[in-house]
PDB file of C-alpha atoms in Angstrom:
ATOM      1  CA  UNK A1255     167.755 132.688  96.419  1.00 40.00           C
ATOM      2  CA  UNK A1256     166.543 129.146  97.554  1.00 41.00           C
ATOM      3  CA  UNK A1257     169.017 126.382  97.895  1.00 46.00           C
ATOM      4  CA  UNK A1258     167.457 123.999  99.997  1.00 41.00           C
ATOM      5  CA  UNK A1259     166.526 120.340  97.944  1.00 42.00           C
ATOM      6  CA  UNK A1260     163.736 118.004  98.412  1.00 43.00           C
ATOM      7  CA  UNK A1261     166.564 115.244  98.681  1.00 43.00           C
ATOM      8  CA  UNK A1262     168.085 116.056 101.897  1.00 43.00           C
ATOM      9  CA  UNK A1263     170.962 113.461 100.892  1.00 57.00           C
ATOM     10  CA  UNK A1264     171.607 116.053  97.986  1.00 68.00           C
ATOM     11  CA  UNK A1265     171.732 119.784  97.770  1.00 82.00           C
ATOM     12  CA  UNK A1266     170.644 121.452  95.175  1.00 88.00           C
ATOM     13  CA  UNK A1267     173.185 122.231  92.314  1.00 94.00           C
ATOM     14  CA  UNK A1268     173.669 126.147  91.682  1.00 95.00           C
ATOM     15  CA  UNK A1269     172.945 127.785  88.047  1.00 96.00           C
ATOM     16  CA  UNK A1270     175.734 127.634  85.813  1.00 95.00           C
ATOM     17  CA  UNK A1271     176.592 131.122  85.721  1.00 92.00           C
ATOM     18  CA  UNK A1272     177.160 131.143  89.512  1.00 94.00           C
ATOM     19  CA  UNK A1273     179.941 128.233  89.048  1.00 94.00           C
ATOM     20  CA  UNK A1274     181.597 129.218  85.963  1.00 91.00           C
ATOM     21  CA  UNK A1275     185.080 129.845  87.874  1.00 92.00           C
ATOM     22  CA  UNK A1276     184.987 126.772  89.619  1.00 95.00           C
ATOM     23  CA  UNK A1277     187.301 124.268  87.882  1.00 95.00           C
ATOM     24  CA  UNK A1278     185.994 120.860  89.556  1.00 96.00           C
ATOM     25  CA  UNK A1279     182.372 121.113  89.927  1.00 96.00           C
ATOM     26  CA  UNK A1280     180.466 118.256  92.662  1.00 97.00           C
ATOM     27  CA  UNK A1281     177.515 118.700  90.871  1.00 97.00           C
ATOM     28  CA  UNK A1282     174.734 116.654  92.648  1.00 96.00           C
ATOM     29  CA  UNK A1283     171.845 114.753  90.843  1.00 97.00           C
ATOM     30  CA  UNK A1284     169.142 113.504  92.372  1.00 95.00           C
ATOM     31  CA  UNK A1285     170.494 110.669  94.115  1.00 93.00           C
ATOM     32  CA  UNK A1286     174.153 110.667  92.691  1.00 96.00           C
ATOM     33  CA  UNK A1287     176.653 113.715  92.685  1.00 97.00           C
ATOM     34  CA  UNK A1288     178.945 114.218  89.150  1.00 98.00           C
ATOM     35  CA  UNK A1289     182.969 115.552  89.691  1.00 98.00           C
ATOM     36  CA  UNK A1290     182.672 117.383  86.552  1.00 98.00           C
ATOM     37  CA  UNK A1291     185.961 119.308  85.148  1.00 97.00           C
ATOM     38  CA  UNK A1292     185.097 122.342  83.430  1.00 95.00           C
ATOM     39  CA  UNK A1293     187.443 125.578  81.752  1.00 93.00           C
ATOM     40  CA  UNK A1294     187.077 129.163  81.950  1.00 81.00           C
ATOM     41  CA  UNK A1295     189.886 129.439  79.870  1.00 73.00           C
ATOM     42  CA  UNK A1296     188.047 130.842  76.692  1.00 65.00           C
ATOM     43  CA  UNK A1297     188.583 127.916  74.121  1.00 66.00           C
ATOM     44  CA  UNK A1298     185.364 127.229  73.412  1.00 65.00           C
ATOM     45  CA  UNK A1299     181.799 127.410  74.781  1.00 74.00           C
ATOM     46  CA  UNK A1300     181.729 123.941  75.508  1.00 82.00           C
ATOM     47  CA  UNK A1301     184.330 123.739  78.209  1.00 93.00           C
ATOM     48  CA  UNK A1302     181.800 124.877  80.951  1.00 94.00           C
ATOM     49  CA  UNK A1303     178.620 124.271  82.026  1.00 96.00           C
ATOM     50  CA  UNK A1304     175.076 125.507  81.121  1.00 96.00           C
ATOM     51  CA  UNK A1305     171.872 126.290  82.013  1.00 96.00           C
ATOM     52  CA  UNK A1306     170.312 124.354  79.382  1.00 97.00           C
ATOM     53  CA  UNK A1307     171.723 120.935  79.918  1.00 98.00           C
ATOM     54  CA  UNK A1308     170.846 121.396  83.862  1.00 97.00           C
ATOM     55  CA  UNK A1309     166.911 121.580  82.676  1.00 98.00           C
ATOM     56  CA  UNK A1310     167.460 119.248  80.141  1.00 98.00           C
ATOM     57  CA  UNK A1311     169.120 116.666  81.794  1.00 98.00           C
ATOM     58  CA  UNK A1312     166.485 117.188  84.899  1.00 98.00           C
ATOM     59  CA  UNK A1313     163.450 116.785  82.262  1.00 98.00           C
ATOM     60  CA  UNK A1314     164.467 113.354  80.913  1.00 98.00           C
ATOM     61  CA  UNK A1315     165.211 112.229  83.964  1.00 97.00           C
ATOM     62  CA  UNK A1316     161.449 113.028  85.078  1.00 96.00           C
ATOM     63  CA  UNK A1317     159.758 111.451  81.762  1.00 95.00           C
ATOM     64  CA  UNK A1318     162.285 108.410  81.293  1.00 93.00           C
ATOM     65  CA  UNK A1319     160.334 105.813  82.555  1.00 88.00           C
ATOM     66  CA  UNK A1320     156.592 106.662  81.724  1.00 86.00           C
ATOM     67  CA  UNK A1321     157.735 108.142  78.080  1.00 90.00           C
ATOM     68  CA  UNK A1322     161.422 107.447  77.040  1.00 91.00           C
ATOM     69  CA  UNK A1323     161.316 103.637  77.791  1.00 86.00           C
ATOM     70  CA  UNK A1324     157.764 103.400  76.849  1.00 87.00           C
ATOM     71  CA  UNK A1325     158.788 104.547  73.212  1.00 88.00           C
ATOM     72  CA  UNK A1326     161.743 102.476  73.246  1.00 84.00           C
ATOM     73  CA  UNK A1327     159.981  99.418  73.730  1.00 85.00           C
ATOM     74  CA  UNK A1328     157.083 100.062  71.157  1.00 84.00           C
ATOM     75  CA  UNK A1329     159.695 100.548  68.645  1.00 83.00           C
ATOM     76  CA  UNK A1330     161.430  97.174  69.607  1.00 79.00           C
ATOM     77  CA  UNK A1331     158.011  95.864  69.144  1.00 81.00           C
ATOM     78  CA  UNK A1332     157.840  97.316  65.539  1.00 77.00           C
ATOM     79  CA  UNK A1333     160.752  96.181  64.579  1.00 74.00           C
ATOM     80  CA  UNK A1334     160.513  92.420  66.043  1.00 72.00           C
ATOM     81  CA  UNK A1335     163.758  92.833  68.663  1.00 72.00           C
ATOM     82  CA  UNK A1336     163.200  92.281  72.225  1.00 65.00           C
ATOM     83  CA  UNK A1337     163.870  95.265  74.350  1.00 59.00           C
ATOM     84  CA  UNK A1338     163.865  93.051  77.903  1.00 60.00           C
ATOM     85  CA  UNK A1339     168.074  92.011  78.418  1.00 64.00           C
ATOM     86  CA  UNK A1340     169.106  95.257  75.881  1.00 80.00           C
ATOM     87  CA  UNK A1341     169.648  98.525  77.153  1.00 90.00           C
ATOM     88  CA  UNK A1342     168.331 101.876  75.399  1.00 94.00           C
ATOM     89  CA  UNK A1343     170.996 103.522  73.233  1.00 95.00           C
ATOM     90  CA  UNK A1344     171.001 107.758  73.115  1.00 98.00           C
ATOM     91  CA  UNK A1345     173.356 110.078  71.562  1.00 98.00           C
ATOM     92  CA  UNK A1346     174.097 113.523  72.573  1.00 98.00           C
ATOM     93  CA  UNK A1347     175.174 115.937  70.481  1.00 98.00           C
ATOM     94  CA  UNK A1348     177.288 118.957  71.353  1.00 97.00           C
ATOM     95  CA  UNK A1349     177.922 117.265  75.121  1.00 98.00           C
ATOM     96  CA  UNK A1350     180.310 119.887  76.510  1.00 97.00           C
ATOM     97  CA  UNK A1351     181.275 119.204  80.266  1.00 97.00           C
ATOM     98  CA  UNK A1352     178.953 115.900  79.596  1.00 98.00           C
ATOM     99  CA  UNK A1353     176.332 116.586  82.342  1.00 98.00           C
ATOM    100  CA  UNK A1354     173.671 115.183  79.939  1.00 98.00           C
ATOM    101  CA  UNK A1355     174.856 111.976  79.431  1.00 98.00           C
ATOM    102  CA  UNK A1356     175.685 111.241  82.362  1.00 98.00           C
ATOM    103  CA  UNK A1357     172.593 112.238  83.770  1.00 98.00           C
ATOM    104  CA  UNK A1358     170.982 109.845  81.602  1.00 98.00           C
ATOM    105  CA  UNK A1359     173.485 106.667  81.744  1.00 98.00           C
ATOM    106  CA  UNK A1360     172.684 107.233  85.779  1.00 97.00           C
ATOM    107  CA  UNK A1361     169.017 105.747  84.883  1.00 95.00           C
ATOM    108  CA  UNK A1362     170.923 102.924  83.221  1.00 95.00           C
ATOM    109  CA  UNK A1363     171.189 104.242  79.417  1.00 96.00           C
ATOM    110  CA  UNK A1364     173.876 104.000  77.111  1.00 97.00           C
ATOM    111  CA  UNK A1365     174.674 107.484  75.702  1.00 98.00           C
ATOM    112  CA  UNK A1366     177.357 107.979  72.828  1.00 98.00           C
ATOM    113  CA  UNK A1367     178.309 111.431  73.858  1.00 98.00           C
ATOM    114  CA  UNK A1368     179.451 114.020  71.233  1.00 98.00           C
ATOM    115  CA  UNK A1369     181.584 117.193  70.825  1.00 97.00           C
ATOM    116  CA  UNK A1370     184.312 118.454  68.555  1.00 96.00           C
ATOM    117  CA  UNK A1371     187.800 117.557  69.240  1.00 95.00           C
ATOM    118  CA  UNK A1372     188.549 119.720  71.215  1.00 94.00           C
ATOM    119  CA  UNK A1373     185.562 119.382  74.032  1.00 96.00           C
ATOM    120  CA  UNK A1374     185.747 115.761  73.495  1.00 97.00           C
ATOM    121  CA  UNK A1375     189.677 115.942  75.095  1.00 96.00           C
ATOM    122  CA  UNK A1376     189.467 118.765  77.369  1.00 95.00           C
ATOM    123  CA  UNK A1377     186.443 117.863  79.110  1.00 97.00           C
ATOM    124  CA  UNK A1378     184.018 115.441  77.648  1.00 98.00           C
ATOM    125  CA  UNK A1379     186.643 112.528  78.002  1.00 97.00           C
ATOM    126  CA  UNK A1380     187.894 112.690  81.517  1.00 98.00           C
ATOM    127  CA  UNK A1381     184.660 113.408  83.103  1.00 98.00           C
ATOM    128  CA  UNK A1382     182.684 110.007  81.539  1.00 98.00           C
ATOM    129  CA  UNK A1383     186.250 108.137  82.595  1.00 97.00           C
ATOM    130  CA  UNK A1384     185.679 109.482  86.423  1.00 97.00           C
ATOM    131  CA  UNK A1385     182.293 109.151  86.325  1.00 98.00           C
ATOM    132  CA  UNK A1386     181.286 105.466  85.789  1.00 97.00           C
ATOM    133  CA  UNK A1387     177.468 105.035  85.630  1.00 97.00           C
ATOM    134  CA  UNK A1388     175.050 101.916  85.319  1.00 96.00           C
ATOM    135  CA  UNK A1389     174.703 102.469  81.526  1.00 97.00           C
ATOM    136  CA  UNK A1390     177.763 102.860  79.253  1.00 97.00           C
ATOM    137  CA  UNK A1391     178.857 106.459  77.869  1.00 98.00           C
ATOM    138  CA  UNK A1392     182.000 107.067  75.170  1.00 97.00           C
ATOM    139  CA  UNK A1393     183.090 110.026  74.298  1.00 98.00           C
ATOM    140  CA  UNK A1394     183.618 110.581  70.581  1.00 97.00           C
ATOM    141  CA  UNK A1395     184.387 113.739  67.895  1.00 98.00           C
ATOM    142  CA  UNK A1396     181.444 114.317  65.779  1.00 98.00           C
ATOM    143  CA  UNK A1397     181.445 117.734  63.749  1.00 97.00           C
ATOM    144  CA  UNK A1398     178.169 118.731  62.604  1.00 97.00           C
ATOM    145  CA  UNK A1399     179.719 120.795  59.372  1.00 95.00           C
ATOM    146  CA  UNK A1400     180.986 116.673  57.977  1.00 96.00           C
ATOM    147  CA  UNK A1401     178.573 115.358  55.772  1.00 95.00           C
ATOM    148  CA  UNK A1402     176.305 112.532  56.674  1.00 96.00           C
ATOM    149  CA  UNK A1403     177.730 110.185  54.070  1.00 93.00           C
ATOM    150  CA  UNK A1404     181.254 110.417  54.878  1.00 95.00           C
ATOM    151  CA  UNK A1405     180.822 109.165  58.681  1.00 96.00           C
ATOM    152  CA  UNK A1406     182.108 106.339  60.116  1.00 94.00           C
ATOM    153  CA  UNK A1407     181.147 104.737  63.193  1.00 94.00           C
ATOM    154  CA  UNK A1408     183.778 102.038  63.625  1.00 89.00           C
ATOM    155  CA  UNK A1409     186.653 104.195  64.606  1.00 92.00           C
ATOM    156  CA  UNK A1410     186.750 104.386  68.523  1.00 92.00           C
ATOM    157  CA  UNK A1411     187.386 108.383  68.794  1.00 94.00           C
ATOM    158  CA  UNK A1412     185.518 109.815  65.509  1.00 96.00           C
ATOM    159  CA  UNK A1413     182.723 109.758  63.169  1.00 96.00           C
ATOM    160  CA  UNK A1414     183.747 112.569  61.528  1.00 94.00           C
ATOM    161  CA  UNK A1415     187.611 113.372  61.454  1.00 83.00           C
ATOM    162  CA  UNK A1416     188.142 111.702  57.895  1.00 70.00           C
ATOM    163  CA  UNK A1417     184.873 113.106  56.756  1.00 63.00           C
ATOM    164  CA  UNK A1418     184.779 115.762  53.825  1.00 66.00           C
ATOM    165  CA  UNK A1419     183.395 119.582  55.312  1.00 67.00           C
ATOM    166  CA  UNK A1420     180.534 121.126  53.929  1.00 57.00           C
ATOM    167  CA  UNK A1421     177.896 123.885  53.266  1.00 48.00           C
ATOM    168  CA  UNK A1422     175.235 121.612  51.770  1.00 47.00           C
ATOM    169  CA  UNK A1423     172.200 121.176  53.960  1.00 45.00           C
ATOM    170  CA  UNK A1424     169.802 120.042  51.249  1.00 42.00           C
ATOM    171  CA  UNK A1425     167.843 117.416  53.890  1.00 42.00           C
ATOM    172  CA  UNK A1426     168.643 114.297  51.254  1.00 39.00           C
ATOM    173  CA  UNK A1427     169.083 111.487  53.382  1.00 39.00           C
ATOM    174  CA  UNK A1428     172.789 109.563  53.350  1.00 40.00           C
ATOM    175  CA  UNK A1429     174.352 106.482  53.088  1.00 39.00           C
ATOM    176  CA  UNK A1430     174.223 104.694  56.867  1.00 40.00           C
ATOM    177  CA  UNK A1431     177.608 102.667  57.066  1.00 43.00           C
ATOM    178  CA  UNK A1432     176.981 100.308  60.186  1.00 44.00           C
ATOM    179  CA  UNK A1433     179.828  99.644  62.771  1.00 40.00           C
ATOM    180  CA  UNK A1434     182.259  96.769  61.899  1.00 38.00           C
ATOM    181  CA  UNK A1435     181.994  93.268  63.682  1.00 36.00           C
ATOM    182  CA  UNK A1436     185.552  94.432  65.290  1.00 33.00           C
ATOM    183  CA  UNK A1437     183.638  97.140  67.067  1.00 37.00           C
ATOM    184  CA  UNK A1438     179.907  96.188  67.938  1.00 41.00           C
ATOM    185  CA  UNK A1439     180.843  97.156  71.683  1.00 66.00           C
ATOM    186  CA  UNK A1440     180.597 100.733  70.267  1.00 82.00           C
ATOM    187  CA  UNK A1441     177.427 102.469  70.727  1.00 93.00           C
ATOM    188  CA  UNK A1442     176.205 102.835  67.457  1.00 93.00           C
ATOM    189  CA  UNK A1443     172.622 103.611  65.755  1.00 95.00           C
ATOM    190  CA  UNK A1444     169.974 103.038  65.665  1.00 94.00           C
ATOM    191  CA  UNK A1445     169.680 105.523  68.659  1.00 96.00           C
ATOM    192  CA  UNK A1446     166.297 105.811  70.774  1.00 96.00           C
ATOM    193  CA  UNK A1447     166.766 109.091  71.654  1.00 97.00           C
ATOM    194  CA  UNK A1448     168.937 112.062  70.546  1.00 98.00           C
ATOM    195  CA  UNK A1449     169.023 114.994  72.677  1.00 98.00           C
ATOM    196  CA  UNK A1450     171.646 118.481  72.698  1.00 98.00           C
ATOM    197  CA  UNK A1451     171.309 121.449  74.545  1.00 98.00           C
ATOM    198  CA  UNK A1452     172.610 125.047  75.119  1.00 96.00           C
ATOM    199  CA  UNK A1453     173.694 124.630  70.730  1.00 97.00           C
ATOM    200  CA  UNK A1454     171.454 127.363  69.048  1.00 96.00           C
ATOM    201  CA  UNK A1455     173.847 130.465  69.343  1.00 94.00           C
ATOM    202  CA  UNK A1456     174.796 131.040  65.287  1.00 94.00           C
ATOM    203  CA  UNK A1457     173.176 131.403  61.959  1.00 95.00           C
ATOM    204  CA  UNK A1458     175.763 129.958  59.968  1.00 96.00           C
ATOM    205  CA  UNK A1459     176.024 126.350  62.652  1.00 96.00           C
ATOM    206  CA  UNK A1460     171.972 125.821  63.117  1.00 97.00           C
ATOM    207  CA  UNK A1461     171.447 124.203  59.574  1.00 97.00           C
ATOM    208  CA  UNK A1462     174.214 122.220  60.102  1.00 98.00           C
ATOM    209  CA  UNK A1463     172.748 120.851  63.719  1.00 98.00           C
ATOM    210  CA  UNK A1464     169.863 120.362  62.145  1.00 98.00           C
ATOM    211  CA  UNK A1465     171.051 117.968  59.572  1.00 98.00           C
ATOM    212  CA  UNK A1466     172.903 116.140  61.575  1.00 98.00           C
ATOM    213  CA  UNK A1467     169.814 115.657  64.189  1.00 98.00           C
ATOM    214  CA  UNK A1468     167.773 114.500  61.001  1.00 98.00           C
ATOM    215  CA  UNK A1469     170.110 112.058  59.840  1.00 98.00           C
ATOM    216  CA  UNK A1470     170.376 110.297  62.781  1.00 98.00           C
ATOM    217  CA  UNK A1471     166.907 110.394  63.475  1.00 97.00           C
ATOM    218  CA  UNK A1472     166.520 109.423  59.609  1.00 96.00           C
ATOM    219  CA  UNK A1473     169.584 106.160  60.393  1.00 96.00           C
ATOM    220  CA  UNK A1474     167.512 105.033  63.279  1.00 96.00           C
ATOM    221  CA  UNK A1475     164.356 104.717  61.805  1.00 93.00           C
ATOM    222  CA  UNK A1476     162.645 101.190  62.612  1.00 89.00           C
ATOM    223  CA  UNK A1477     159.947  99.570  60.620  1.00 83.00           C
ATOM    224  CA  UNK A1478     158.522  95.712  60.519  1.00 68.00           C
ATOM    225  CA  UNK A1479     155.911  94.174  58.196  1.00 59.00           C
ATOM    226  CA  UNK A1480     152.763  94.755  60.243  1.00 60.00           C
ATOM    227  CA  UNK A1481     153.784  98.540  60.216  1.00 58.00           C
ATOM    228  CA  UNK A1482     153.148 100.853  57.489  1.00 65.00           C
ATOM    229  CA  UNK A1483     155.277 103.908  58.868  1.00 77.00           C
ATOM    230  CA  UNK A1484     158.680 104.138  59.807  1.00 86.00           C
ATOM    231  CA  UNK A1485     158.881 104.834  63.808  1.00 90.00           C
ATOM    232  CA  UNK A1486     161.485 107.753  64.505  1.00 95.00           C
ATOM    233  CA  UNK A1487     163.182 108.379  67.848  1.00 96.00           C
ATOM    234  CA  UNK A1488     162.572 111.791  69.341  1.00 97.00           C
ATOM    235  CA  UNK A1489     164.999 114.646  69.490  1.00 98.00           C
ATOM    236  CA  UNK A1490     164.895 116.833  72.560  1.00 98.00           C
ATOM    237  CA  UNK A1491     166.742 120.440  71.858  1.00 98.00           C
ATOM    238  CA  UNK A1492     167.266 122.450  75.255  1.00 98.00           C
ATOM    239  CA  UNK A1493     168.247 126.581  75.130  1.00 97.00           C
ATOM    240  CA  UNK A1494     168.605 129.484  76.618  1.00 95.00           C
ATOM    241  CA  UNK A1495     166.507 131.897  74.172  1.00 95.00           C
ATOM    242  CA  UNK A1496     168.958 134.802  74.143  1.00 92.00           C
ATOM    243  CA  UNK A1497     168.561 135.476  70.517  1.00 95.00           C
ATOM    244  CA  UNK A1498     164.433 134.899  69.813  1.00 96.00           C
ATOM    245  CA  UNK A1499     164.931 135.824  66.071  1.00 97.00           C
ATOM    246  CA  UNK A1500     167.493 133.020  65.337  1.00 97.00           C
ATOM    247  CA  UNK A1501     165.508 130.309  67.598  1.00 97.00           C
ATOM    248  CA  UNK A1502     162.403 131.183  65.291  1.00 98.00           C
ATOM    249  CA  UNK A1503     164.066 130.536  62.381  1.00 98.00           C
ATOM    250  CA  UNK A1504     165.832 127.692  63.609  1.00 98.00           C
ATOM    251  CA  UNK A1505     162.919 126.024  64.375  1.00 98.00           C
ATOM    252  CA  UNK A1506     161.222 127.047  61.742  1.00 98.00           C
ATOM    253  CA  UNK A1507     163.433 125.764  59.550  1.00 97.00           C
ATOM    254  CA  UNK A1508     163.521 122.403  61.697  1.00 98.00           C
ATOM    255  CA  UNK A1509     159.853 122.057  60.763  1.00 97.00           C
ATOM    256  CA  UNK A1510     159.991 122.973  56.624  1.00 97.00           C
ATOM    257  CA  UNK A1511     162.738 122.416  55.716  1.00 97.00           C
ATOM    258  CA  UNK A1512     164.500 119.250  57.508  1.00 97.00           C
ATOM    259  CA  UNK A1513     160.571 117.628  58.348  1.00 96.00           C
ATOM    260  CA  UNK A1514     160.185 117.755  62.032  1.00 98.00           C
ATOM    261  CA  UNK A1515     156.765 118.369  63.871  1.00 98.00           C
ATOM    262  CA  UNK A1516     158.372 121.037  65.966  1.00 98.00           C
ATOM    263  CA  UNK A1517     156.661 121.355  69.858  1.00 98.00           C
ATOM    264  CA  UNK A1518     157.530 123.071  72.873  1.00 98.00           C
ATOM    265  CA  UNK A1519     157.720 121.396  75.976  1.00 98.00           C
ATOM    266  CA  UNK A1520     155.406 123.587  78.635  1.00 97.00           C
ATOM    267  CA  UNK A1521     157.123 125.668  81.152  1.00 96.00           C
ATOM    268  CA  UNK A1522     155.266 124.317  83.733  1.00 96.00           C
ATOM    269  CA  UNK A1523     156.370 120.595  83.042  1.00 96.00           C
ATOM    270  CA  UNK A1524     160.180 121.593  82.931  1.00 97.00           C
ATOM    271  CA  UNK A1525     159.491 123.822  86.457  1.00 96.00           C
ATOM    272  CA  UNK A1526     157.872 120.334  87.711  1.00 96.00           C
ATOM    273  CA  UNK A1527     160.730 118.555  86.891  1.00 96.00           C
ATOM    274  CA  UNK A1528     162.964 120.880  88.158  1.00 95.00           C
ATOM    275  CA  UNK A1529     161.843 120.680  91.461  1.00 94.00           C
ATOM    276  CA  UNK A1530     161.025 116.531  91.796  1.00 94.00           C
ATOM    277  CA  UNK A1531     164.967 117.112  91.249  1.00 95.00           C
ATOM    278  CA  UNK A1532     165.316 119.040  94.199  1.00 93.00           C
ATOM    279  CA  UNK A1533     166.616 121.975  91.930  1.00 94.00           C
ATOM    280  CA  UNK A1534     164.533 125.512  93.584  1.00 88.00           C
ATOM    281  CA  UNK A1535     165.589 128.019  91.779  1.00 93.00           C
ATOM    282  CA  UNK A1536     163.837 131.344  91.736  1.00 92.00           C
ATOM    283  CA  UNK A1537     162.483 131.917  88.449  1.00 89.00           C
ATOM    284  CA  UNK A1538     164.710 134.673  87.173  1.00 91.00           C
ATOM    285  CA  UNK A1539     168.084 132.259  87.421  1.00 92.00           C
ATOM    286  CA  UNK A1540     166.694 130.079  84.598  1.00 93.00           C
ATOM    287  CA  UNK A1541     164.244 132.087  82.841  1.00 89.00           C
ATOM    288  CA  UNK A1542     164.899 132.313  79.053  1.00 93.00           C
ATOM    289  CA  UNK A1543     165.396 128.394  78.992  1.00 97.00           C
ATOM    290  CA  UNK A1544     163.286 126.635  76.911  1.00 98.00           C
ATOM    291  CA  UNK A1545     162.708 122.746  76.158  1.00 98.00           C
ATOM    292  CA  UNK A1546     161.566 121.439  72.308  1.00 98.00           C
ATOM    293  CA  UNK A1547     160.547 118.177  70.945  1.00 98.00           C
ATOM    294  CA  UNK A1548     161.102 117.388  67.285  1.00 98.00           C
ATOM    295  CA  UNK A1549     159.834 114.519  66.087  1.00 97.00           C
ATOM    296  CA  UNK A1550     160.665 113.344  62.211  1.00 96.00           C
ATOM    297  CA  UNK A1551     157.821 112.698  60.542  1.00 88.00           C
ATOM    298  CA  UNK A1552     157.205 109.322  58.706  1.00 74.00           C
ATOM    299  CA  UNK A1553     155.745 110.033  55.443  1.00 62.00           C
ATOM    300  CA  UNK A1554     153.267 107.033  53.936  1.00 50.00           C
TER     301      UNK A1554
END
């Protein structure tokens, strides 16, 4: 197995199932290195690390600046605000250890970073607090089983924990309640990106993901008067495909059901990514892990 990186200032990090024991991970990347906190302690799946978010967080780093910041400022353009003096706004959803948002508030984003209650506390909170970036990141509950219209994005630790549970998935859009003027530090929509990974492993929780990545997509939608469509931010989905019947119909369902064009990022530009990252993996450490794009479509 290769461990050599093309920074020499930073090793390469090890796959995630080679460090699941290890409770305080130094997890370098690219020029920065992460103390991460992570349980083994079987409480949830988000308590550790994964092989997902390691791509992930690799591929936006590689595409931020010719295709993340080149979308955010065409849709600042659309909608008439200046993107020069304001920094790009991303939420993450399902953040776990919070390797993802870090990774991106370390290219100077501000990433609301998301997880239920009990990620948030164990992990999610006390690795953003020790691991201060150039762009902002909180922490925050948001269950993906509350429905859309019952959030609330001026309390400081939830959207969802006074929201009402439930099995509907019907893809109408909900009521956006913006952030009182007592909190407009918060990170709040509209979001320019949205991003999760390593969150397709059951039937019964896809939908609900799915929802919740079109409603925010859906709340931070941006139109002006010289533009006839509404501009969408894109949603990039990493997994490990362990279960290839369930990712079909996941994304499947992404596509007819919730309105996304649904695209898969080639191999070959994750692998590139990879190793600008100074991650050289062999191929079977991190095979199974794909990347997808989906992209909510603005209807005339």
């Amino acid at each position: 197995m290769r461990r050599s990186s093309k920074n020499s200032s930073n090793p390469s990090p090890l796959p995630a199932h080679e460090t699941k024991d290890v409770s305080l991970l130094s997890y370098p990347f690219l020029s920065t290195t992460f103390s991460l906190k992570q349980l083994n302690d079987g409480r949830g799946n988000g308590t550790g690390l994964w092989l997902g978010s390691q791509c992930l967080s690799l591929y936006l780093a590689d595409i931020e600046k010719r295709e993340l910041l080149r979308s955010f400022k065409t849709r600042r353009k659309i909608s008439g605000e200046p993107a020069q003096g304001s920094a790009p706004r991303a939420i993450e959803l399902g953040s776990g250890i919070g390797l993802g948002a870090l990774a991106l508030a370390s290219s100077g984003w501000n990433v609301l970073a998301t997880d239920i209650s009990l990620i948030v506390d164990a992990v999610l909170k006390p690795n953003v607090t020790s691991n201060p970036q150039p762009g902002i990141v909180q922490a925050r509950e948001l269950d993906w089983g509350v429905v859309p219209s019952t959030w609330i994005w001026d309390d400081p630790d939830s959207i969802t924990s006074t929201g009402i549970k439930s099995s509907e998935t019907s893809g109408k859009p909900a009521h956006f309640k913006p952030p009182s003027d007592a909190d407009m530090t918060s990170i709040s929509p509209p979001f320019d990106l949205i991003f999760t990974s390593d969150t397709i492993f059951s039937a019964e929780l896809a939908p609900h993901l799915l929802r919740t990545i079109q409603h925010l997509a859906r709340i931070s939608g941006l139109s002006g008067s010289k533009v006839e469509r509404v501009s969408y931010p894109p949603a990039y989905l990493a997994l490990e495909n362990r279960d290839p019947l369930l990712v079909e119909k996941t994304l499947r369902q992404a596509n007819e059901v919730w309105g996304f064009e649904v695209s898969r990022v080639p191999h070959s530009k994750v692998n590139s990514a990879m190793r600008k990252g100074g991650v050289n993996w062999e191929d079977e450490e991190w095979e199974g892990v794909e990347i997808w794009k989906l992209q909510l479509v603005s209807r005339p």
